Coordinates of C-alpha atoms in Angstrom, one line a residue:
X1 CA 0.0 0.0 0.0
X2 CA 2.3 2.8 -1.2
X3 CA -0.1 5.6 -0.3
X4 CA -0.5 4.4 3.2
X5 CA 3.2 3.9 3.6
X6 CA 3.8 7.5 2.5
X7 CA 1.3 8.8 5.0
X8 CA 2.9 6.8 7.8
X9 CA 6.4 8.0 6.9
X10 CA 5.1 11.6 6.9
X11 CA 3.4 11.1 10.2
X12 CA 6.6 9.7 11.7
X13 CA 8.6 12.5 10.3
X14 CA 6.2 15.0 12.0
X15 CA 8.2 14.1 15.1
X16 CA 11.4 12.4 14.1
X17 CA 12.8 13.9 10.9
X18 CA 15.5 16.6 10.7
X19 CA 12.7 19.1 10.2
X20 CA 11.8 18.3 13.8
X21 CA 13.7 21.4 14.7
X22 CA 10.5 23.4 13.8
X23 CA 8.6 21.5 16.5
X24 CA 11.2 21.2 19.3
X25 CA 9.7 24.1 21.3
X26 CA 6.3 22.5 21.1
X27 CA 7.4 19.0 22.2
X28 CA 8.7 18.1 25.6
X29 CA 12.2 16.5 25.5
X30 CA 13.2 13.5 27.6
X31 CA 14.8 15.7 30.3
X32 CA 11.7 17.9 30.5
X33 CA 9.4 14.9 31.0
X34 CA 11.6 13.3 33.5
X35 CA 12.1 16.6 35.4
X36 CA 8.4 17.2 35.6
X37 CA 7.7 13.7 36.9
X38 CA 10.5 14.0 39.4
X39 CA 9.4 17.3 41.0
X40 CA 5.9 15.9 41.3
X41 CA 7.2 13.0 43.5
X42 CA 6.4 10.5 40.8
X43 CA 9.9 9.9 39.4
X44 CA 9.8 6.2 40.3
X45 CA 6.6 5.5 38.2
X46 CA 7.9 7.7 35.4
X47 CA 11.2 5.9 35.4
X48 CA 9.3 2.6 35.0
X49 CA 7.2 4.2 32.2
X50 CA 10.4 5.4 30.4
X51 CA 12.0 2.0 30.8
X52 CA 9.0 0.3 29.3
X53 CA 8.9 2.8 26.5
X54 CA 12.6 2.2 25.7
X55 CA 12.2 -1.5 25.8
X56 CA 9.2 -1.2 23.4
X57 CA 11.3 1.0 21.2
X58 CA 14.1 -1.5 21.1
X59 CA 11.5 -4.3 20.3
X60 CA 10.3 -2.4 17.2
X61 CA 8.4 0.6 18.5
X62 CA 6.4 2.1 21.3
X63 CA 3.1 0.8 22.4
X64 CA 0.6 1.2 19.5
X65 CA -2.3 2.1 21.7
X66 CA -0.3 4.8 23.4
X67 CA 0.9 6.2 20.1
X68 CA -2.6 6.3 18.7
X69 CA -4.0 7.8 21.9
X70 CA -1.5 10.7 21.8
X71 CA -2.0 11.1 18.1
X72 CA -5.8 11.4 18.6
X73 CA -5.3 14.3 21.0
X74 CA -3.3 16.1 18.4
X75 CA -5.4 15.2 15.3
X76 CA -8.3 12.7 15.0
X77 CA -7.5 12.3 11.3
X78 CA -3.9 11.4 12.1
X79 CA -5.1 8.8 14.7
X80 CA -7.5 7.3 12.1
X81 CA -4.6 7.0 9.6
X82 CA -2.5 5.2 12.2
X83 CA -5.4 2.9 13.2
X84 CA -5.9 1.9 9.6
X85 CA -2.2 1.3 9.1
X86 CA -2.0 -0.9 12.2
X87 CA -4.8 -3.1 10.7
X88 CA -3.7 -3.1 7.1
X89 CA 0.0 -2.5 7.0
X90 CA 1.5 -3.5 10.4
X91 CA 5.1 -3.6 9.2
X92 CA 5.1 0.0 8.0
X93 CA 3.1 1.0 11.1
X94 CA 5.9 -0.5 13.3
X95 CA 8.5 1.4 11.4
X96 CA 6.6 4.6 11.8
X97 CA 6.0 3.9 15.5
X98 CA 9.7 3.3 16.1
X99 CA 10.5 6.7 14.5
X100 CA 8.2 8.4 17.0
X101 CA 10.2 6.8 19.8
X102 CA 11.3 9.0 22.7
X103 CA 9.2 12.0 21.7
X104 CA 6.1 9.9 22.1
X105 CA 7.2 8.4 25.4
X106 CA 7.9 12.0 26.7
X107 CA 4.4 13.0 25.7
X108 CA 2.9 9.9 27.2
X109 CA 4.7 10.6 30.6
X110 CA 3.2 14.1 30.6
X111 CA -0.2 12.7 29.7
X112 CA -0.2 10.4 32.7
X113 CA 1.4 12.5 35.3
X114 CA 0.9 16.2 34.3
X115 CA -2.3 16.4 32.2
X116 CA -2.4 20.2 32.4
X117 CA 1.1 20.6 30.9
X118 CA 0.3 17.8 28.4
X119 CA -2.7 19.7 27.2
X120 CA -0.6 22.8 26.6
X121 CA 1.9 20.8 24.6
X122 CA -0.8 19.2 22.5
X123 CA -2.3 22.6 21.8
X124 CA 1.1 23.9 20.7
X125 CA 1.3 21.0 18.2
X126 CA -2.1 21.8 16.9
X127 CA -1.2 25.5 16.4
X128 CA 2.1 24.6 14.8
X129 CA 0.2 22.3 12.3
X130 CA -2.1 25.2 11.4
X131 CA 0.9 27.5 10.8
X132 CA 2.6 25.0 8.6
X133 CA -0.6 24.7 6.5
X134 CA -0.9 28.4 6.1
X135 CA 2.7 28.9 4.8
X136 CA 2.1 27.3 1.4
X137 CA -1.2 29.1 1.1
X138 CA 0.5 32.5 1.6
X139 CA 3.1 31.6 -1.0
X140 CA 0.4 30.5 -3.5
X141 CA -1.5 33.8 -3.0
X142 CA 1.7 35.8 -3.5
X143 CA 2.7 33.9 -6.6
X144 CA -0.8 34.4 -8.0
X145 CA -0.7 38.1 -7.3
X146 CA -3.7 37.8 -4.9
X147 CA -2.5 40.5 -2.6
X148 CA -5.7 40.8 -0.5
X149 CA -5.8 37.0 0.1
X150 CA -2.1 37.0 1.0
X151 CA -2.7 39.8 3.5
X152 CA -5.6 37.9 5.1
X153 CA -3.4 34.8 5.4
X154 CA -0.6 36.8 6.9
X155 CA -3.0 38.1 9.5
X156 CA -3.9 34.6 10.4
X157 CA -0.3 33.6 10.6
X158 CA 0.5 36.5 12.9
X159 CA -2.4 35.6 15.2
X160 CA -1.4 31.9 15.4
X161 CA 2.3 32.8 15.9
X162 CA 1.3 34.9 18.9
X163 CA -0.8 32.0 20.2
X164 CA 2.0 29.6 19.8
X165 CA 4.5 31.8 21.6
X166 CA 2.0 32.4 24.4
X167 CA 1.4 28.6 24.8
X168 CA 5.1 28.0 24.9
X169 CA 5.6 30.6 27.6
X170 CA 2.8 29.2 29.6
X171 CA 4.1 25.6 29.5
X172 CA 7.6 26.7 30.4
X173 CA 6.3 28.8 33.3
X174 CA 4.3 25.7 34.5
X175 CA 7.5 23.6 34.4
X176 CA 9.5 26.3 36.3
X177 CA 6.7 26.6 39.0
X178 CA 7.0 22.8 39.6
X179 CA 10.7 23.0 39.8
X180 CA 10.7 26.0 42.1
X181 CA 8.3 24.3 44.5
X182 CA 10.5 21.3 44.9
X183 CA 13.6 23.4 45.2
X184 CA 12.0 25.3 48.1
X185 CA 11.2 22.0 49.8
X186 CA 14.8 20.7 49.2
X187 CA 16.3 23.9 50.6
X188 CA 14.2 23.7 53.7
X189 CA 15.2 20.1 54.2
X190 CA 18.9 21.0 53.7
X191 CA 18.6 23.8 56.3
X192 CA 16.9 21.4 58.8
X193 CA 19.6 18.7 58.3
X194 CA 22.4 21.3 58.6
X195 CA 21.0 22.5 61.9
X196 CA 20.8 18.9 63.2
X197 CA 24.3 18.0 61.9
X198 CA 25.8 16.9 65.3
X199 CA 22.8 14.7 66.1
X200 CA 23.2 13.0 62.7
X201 CA 26.9 12.4 63.3
X202 CA 26.1 10.7 66.7
X203 CA 23.4 8.5 65.1
X204 CA 25.8 7.5 62.4
X205 CA 28.5 6.6 65.0
X206 CA 26.0 4.4 66.9
X207 CA 24.8 2.7 63.7
X208 CA 28.4 1.9 62.6
X209 CA 29.5 0.8 66.1
X210 CA 26.5 -1.3 66.9
X211 CA 25.3 -2.4 63.5
X212 CA 21.8 -1.2 64.3
X213 CA 20.7 -0.3 60.8
X214 CA 21.4 1.5 57.5
X215 CA 23.0 4.9 57.6
X216 CA 20.6 7.6 56.4
X217 CA 21.9 10.8 54.8
X218 CA 19.5 13.4 53.5
X219 CA 16.7 10.9 53.2
X220 CA 18.8 8.5 51.2
X221 CA 20.8 5.5 52.1
X222 CA 24.5 5.6 51.2
X223 CA 23.9 3.3 48.3
X224 CA 21.3 5.6 46.9
X225 CA 23.5 8.6 47.5
X226 CA 26.4 6.9 45.7
X227 CA 24.2 6.1 42.7
X228 CA 22.8 9.7 42.6
X229 CA 26.3 11.1 42.6
X230 CA 27.3 8.9 39.7
X231 CA 24.2 10.0 37.8
X232 CA 24.9 13.7 38.4
X233 CA 28.7 13.5 37.8
X234 CA 30.0 15.7 35.1
X235 CA 31.3 14.2 31.8
X236 CA 35.0 13.5 31.5
X237 CA 35.4 16.5 29.3
X238 CA 33.9 18.8 32.0
X239 CA 35.3 17.2 35.1
X240 CA 38.6 18.6 36.6
X241 CA 41.6 16.3 36.6
X242 CA 41.6 14.8 40.0
X243 CA 44.2 12.1 40.9
X244 CA 42.7 8.9 42.2
X245 CA 44.4 8.1 45.6
X246 CA 43.9 4.6 46.9
X247 CA 43.7 4.1 50.7
X248 CA 46.9 2.9 52.3
X249 CA 47.2 -0.9 52.8
X250 CA 46.8 -2.0 56.5
X251 CA 50.1 -2.5 58.3
X252 CA 51.3 -6.1 58.6
X253 CA 50.8 -7.5 62.1

């Protein structure tokens, strides 16, 4: 089905082609989705969702129902095309689904955990699609010397461009509000832990000496803290050169 294959490729390229740069402000990237989930206290569930999405992507594409569900929110016609393809041309559908990959999983995470932000992102995509449709119309009017029609289309473009910018600003403000809230909580926790520093030291001494339980630092066990440090560590190119010093060997008896 060449026509269906072409439609699917175009659908996938809507998110995944080099032309994706036009849409990157309207789509949440992986870090954005993970960050929003983390500040909402749902990072564990989101991590599991992302792991499932990555596994599905490696297996040949993200979950078909999730893909179509997100597509339906953006465009019912697009969702209908994908549903038809899944039934009639599953191989091409899987290829298109794989191309949607991480962008789809990012939207799916927002859809589940932050519906208000997800709604803004979807609206951005809808407006972007309208803008892309008006571009060729304006060129056609100009080439055909239909000045009045071109002026009307340009007015539409200007209005939609303003709407798109406003939606983008609103979604970014929402993200920052989430991050700001969790940062305030973390700062208060840090101040509390700093004021109770001596008591924490004493509890740690007792725990090590008596083997009474895990050592807790800042709400994390040392294992968790170590893993977090590795995750947050700078890349080799950014990290300063620090010599690795091994602890001295114990003296022979």
